[in-house]
CSV table of N, CA and C in Angstrom, one decimal:
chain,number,residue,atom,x,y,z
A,1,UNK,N,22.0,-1.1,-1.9
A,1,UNK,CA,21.1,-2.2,-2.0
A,1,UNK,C,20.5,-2.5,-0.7
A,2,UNK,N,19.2,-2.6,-0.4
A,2,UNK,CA,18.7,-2.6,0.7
A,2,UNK,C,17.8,-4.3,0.3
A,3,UNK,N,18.2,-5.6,1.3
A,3,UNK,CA,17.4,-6.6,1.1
A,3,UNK,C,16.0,-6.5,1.4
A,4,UNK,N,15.2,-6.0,2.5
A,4,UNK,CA,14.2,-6.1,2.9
A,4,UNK,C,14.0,-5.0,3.5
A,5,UNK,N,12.5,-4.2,3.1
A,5,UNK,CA,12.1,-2.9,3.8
A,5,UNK,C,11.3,-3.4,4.7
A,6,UNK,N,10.5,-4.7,4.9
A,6,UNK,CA,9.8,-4.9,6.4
A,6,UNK,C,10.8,-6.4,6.4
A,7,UNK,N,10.8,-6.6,7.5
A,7,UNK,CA,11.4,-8.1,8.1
A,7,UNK,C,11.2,-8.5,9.2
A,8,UNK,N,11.2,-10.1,9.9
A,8,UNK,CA,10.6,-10.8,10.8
A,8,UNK,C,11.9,-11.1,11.4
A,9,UNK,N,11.7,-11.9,12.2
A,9,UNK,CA,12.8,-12.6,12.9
A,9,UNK,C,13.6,-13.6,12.6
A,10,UNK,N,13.0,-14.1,11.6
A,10,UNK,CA,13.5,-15.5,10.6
A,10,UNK,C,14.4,-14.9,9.3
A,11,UNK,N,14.9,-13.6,9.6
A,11,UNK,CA,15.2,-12.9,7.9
A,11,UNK,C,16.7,-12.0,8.5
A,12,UNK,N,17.5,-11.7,7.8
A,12,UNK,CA,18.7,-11.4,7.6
A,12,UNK,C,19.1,-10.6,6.6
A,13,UNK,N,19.1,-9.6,7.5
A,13,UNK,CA,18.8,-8.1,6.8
A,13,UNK,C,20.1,-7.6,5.9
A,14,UNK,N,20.6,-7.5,4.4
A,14,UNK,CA,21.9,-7.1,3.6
A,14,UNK,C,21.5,-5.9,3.2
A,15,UNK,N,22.7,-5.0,3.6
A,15,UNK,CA,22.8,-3.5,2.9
A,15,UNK,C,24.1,-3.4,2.5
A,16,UNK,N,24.5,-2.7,1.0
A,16,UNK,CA,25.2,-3.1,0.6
A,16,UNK,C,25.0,-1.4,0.0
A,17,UNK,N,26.8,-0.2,0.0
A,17,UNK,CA,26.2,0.8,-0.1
A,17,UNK,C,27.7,1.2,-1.0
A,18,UNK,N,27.8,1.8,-1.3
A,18,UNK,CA,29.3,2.9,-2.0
A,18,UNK,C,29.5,3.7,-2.0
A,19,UNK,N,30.6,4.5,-1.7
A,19,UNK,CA,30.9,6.1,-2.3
A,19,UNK,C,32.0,6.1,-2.6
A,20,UNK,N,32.1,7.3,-3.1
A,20,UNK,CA,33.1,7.8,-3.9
A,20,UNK,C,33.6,9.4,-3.8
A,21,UNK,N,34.8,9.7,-3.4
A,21,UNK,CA,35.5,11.5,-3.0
A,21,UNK,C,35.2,11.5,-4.5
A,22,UNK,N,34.4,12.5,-4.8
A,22,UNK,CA,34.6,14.1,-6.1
A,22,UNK,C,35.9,14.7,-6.2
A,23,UNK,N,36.5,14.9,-4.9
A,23,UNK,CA,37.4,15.8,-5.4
A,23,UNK,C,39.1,15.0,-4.8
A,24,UNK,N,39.0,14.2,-5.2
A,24,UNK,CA,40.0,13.6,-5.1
A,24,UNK,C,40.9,13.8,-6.4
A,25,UNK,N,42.5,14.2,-6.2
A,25,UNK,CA,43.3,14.3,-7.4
A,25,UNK,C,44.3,13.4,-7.3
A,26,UNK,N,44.4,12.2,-8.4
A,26,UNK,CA,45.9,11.3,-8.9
A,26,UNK,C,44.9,10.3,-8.2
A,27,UNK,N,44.2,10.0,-7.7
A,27,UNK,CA,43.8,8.5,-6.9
A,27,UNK,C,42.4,8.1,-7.3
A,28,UNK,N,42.1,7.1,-7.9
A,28,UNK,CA,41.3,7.1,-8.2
A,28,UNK,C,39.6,7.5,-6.9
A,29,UNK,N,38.4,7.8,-7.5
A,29,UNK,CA,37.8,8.2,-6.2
A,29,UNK,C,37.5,7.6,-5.0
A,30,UNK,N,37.4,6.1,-5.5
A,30,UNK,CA,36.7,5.1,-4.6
A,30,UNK,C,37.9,5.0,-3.5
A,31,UNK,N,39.2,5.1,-4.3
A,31,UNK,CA,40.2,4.8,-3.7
A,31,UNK,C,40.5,5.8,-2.0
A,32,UNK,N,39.7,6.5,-2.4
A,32,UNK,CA,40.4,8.1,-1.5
A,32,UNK,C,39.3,7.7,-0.3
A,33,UNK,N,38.7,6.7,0.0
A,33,UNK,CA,37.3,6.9,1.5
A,33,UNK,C,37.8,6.1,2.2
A,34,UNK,N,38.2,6.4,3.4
A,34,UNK,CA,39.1,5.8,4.3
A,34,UNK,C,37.9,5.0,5.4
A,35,UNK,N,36.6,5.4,5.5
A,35,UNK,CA,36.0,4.6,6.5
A,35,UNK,C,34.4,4.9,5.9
A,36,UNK,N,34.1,4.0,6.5
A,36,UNK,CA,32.7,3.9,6.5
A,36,UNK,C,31.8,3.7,7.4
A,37,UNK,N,30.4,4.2,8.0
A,37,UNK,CA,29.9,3.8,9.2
A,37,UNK,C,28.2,3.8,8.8
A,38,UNK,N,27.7,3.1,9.2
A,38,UNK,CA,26.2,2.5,9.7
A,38,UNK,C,25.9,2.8,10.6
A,39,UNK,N,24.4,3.7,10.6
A,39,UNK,CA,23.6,3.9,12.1
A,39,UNK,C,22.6,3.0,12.2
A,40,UNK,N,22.0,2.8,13.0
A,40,UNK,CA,20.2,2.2,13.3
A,40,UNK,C,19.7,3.3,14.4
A,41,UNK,N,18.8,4.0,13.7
A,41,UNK,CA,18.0,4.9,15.4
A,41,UNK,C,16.6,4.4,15.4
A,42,UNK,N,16.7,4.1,16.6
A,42,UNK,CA,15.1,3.5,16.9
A,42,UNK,C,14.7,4.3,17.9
A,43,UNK,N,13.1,4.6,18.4
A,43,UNK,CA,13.0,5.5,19.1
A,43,UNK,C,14.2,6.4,19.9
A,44,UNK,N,14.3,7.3,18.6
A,44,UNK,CA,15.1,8.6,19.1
A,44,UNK,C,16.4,8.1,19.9
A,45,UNK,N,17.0,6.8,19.3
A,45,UNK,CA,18.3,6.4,20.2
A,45,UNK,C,19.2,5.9,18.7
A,46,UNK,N,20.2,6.4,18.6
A,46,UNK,CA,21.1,6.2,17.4
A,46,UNK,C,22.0,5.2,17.6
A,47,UNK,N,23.0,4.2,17.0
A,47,UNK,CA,23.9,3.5,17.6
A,47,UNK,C,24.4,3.2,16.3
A,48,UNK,N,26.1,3.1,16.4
A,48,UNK,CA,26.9,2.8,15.2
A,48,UNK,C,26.8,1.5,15.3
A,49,UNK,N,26.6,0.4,14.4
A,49,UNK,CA,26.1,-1.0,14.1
A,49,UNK,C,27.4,-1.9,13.0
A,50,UNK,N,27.9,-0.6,12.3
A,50,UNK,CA,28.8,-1.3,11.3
A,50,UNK,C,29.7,-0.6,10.9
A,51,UNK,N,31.1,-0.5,9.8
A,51,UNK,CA,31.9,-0.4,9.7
A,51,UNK,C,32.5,-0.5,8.6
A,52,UNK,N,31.7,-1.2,7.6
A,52,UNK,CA,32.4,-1.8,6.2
A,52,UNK,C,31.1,-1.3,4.9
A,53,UNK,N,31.6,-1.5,3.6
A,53,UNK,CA,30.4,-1.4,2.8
A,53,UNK,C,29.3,-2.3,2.9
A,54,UNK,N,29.3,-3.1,3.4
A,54,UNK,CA,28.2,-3.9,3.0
A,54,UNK,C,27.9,-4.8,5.0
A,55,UNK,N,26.8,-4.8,5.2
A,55,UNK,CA,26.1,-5.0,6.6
A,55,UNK,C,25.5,-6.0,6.4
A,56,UNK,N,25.2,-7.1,6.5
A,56,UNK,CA,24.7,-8.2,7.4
A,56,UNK,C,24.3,-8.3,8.5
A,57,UNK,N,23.0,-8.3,8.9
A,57,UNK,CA,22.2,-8.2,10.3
A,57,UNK,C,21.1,-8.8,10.0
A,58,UNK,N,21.2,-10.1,11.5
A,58,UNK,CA,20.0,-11.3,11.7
A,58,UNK,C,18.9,-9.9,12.1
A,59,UNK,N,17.5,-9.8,11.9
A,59,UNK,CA,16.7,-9.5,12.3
A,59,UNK,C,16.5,-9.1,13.8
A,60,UNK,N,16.2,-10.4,13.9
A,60,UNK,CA,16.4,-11.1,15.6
A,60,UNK,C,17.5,-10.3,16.6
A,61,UNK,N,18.1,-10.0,16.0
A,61,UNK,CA,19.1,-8.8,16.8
A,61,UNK,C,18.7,-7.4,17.3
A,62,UNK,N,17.5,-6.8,16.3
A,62,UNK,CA,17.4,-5.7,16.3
A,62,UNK,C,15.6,-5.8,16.8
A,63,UNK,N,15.5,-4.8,17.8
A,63,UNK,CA,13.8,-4.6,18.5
A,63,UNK,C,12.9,-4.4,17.7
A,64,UNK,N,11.5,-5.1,17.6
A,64,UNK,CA,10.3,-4.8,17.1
A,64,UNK,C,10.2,-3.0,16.6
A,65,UNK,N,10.1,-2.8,15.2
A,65,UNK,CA,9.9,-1.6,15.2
A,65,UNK,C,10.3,-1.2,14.2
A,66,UNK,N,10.2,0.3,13.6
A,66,UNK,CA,10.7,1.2,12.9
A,66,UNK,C,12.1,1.6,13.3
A,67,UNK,N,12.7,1.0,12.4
A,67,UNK,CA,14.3,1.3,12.3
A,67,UNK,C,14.9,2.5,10.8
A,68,UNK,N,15.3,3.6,11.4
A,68,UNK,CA,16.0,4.1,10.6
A,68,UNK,C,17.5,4.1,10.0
A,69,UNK,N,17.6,2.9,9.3
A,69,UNK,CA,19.2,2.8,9.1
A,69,UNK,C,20.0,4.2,8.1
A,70,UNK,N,21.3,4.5,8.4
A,70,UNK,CA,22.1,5.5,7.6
A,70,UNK,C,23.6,5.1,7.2
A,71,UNK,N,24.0,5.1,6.3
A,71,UNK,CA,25.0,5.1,5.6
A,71,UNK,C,26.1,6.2,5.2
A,72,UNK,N,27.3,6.5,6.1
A,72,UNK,CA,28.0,7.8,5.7
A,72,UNK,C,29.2,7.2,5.4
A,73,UNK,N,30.4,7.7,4.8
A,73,UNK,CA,31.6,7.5,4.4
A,73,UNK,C,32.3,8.4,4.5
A,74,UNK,N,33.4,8.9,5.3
A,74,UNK,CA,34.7,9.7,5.2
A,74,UNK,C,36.0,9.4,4.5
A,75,UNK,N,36.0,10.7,3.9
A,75,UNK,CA,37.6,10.4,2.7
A,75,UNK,C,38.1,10.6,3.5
A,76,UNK,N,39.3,10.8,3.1
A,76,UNK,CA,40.9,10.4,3.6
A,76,UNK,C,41.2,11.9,4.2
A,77,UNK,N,40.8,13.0,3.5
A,77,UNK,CA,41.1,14.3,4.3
A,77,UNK,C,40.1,14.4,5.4
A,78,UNK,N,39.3,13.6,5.9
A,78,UNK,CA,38.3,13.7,7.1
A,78,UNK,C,37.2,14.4,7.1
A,79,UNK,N,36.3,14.4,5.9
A,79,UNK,CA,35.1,14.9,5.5
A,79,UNK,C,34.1,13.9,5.7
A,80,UNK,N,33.1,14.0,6.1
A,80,UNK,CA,31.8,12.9,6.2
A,80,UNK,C,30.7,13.4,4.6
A,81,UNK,N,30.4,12.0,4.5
A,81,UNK,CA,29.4,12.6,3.6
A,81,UNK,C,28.2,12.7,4.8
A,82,UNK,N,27.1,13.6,4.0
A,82,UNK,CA,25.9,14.1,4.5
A,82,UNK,C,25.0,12.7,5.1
A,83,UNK,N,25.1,11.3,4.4
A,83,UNK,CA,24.6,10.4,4.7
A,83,UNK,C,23.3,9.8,3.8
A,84,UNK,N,22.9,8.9,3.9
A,84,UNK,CA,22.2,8.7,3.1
A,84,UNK,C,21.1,7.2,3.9
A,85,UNK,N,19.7,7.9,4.3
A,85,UNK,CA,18.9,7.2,5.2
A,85,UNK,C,17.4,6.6,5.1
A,86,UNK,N,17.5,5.1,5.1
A,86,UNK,CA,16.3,4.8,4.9
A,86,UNK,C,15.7,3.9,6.1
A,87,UNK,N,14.4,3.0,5.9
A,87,UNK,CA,13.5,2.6,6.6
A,87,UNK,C,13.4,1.0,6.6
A,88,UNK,N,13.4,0.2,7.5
A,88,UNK,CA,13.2,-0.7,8.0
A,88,UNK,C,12.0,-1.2,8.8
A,89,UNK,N,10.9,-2.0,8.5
A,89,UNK,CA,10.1,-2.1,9.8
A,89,UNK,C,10.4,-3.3,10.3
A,90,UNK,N,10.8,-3.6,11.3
A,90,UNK,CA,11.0,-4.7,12.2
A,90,UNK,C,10.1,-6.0,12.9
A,91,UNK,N,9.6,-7.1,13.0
A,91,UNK,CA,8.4,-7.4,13.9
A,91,UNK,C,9.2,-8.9,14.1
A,92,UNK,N,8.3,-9.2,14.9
A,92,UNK,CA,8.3,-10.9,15.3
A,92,UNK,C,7.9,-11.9,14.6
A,93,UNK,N,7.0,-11.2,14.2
A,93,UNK,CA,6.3,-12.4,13.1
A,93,UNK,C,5.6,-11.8,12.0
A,94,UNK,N,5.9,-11.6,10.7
A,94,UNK,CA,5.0,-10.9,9.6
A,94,UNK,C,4.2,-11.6,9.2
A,95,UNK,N,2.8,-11.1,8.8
A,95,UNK,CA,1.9,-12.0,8.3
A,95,UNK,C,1.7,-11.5,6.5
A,96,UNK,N,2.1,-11.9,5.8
A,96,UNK,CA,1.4,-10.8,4.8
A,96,UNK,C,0.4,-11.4,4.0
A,97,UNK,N,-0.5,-11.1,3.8
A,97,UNK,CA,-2.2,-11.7,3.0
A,97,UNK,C,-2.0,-10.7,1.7
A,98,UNK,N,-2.3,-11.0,0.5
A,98,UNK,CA,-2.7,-11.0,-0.5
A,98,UNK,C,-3.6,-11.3,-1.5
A,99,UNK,N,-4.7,-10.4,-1.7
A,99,UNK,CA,-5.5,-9.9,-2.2
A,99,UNK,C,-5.6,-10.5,-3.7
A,100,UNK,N,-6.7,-11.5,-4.3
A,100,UNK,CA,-6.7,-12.2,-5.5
A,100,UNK,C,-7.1,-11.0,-6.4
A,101,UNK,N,-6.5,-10.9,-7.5
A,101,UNK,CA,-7.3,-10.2,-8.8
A,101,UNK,C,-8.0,-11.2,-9.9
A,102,UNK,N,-8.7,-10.7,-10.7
A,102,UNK,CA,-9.3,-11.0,-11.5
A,102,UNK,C,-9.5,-10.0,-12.3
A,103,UNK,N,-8.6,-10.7,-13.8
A,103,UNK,CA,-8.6,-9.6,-14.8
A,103,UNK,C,-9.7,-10.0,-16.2
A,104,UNK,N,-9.9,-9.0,-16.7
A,104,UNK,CA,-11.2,-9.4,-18.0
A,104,UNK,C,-10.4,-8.6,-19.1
């Protein structure tokens, strides 16, 4: 679950993610992922941000801009998943204007 794909500085950004081992035997799957980790790379600079499923971050924390957040999880035998990465744009102040229709 991704709250907002653009956000301002007044906004509080929730990601909320899951996984689950395939090949886990006797345990159930969700049971078997021992950790979890959150990136943010902004110009070409990566940084681990979080730790748990679900992320909470004030805007206002993170710099004007295109943020690429990622989501990986390692089971319990010490495998990463591949990760799973999307987009954030960042600013100070969003303006957004909307365009009246008129339907017939």
């Amino acid at each position: 679950y991704i709250s907002h794909e653009m956000a301002d500085y007044e906004d509080t950004l929730l990601f909320v993610a899951t996984a689950r081992d395939g090949d886990s035997v006797g345990d159930p799957p969700q049971d078997d992922i021992g950790e979890y980790r959150w990136t943010d790379t902004l110009n070409g600079v990566t940084t681990i941000i979080g730790n748990q499923k679900q992320l909470n971050i004030p805007a206002r924390n993170l710099q004007p801009g295109w943020h690429s957040f990622t989501f990986s999880a390692k089971d319990k035998s010490g495998n990463w998943s591949p990760g799973v990465s999307f987009e954030v744009w960042i600013v100070e102040e969003l303006h957004q204007y909307y365009m009246p229709f008129v339907y017939k």
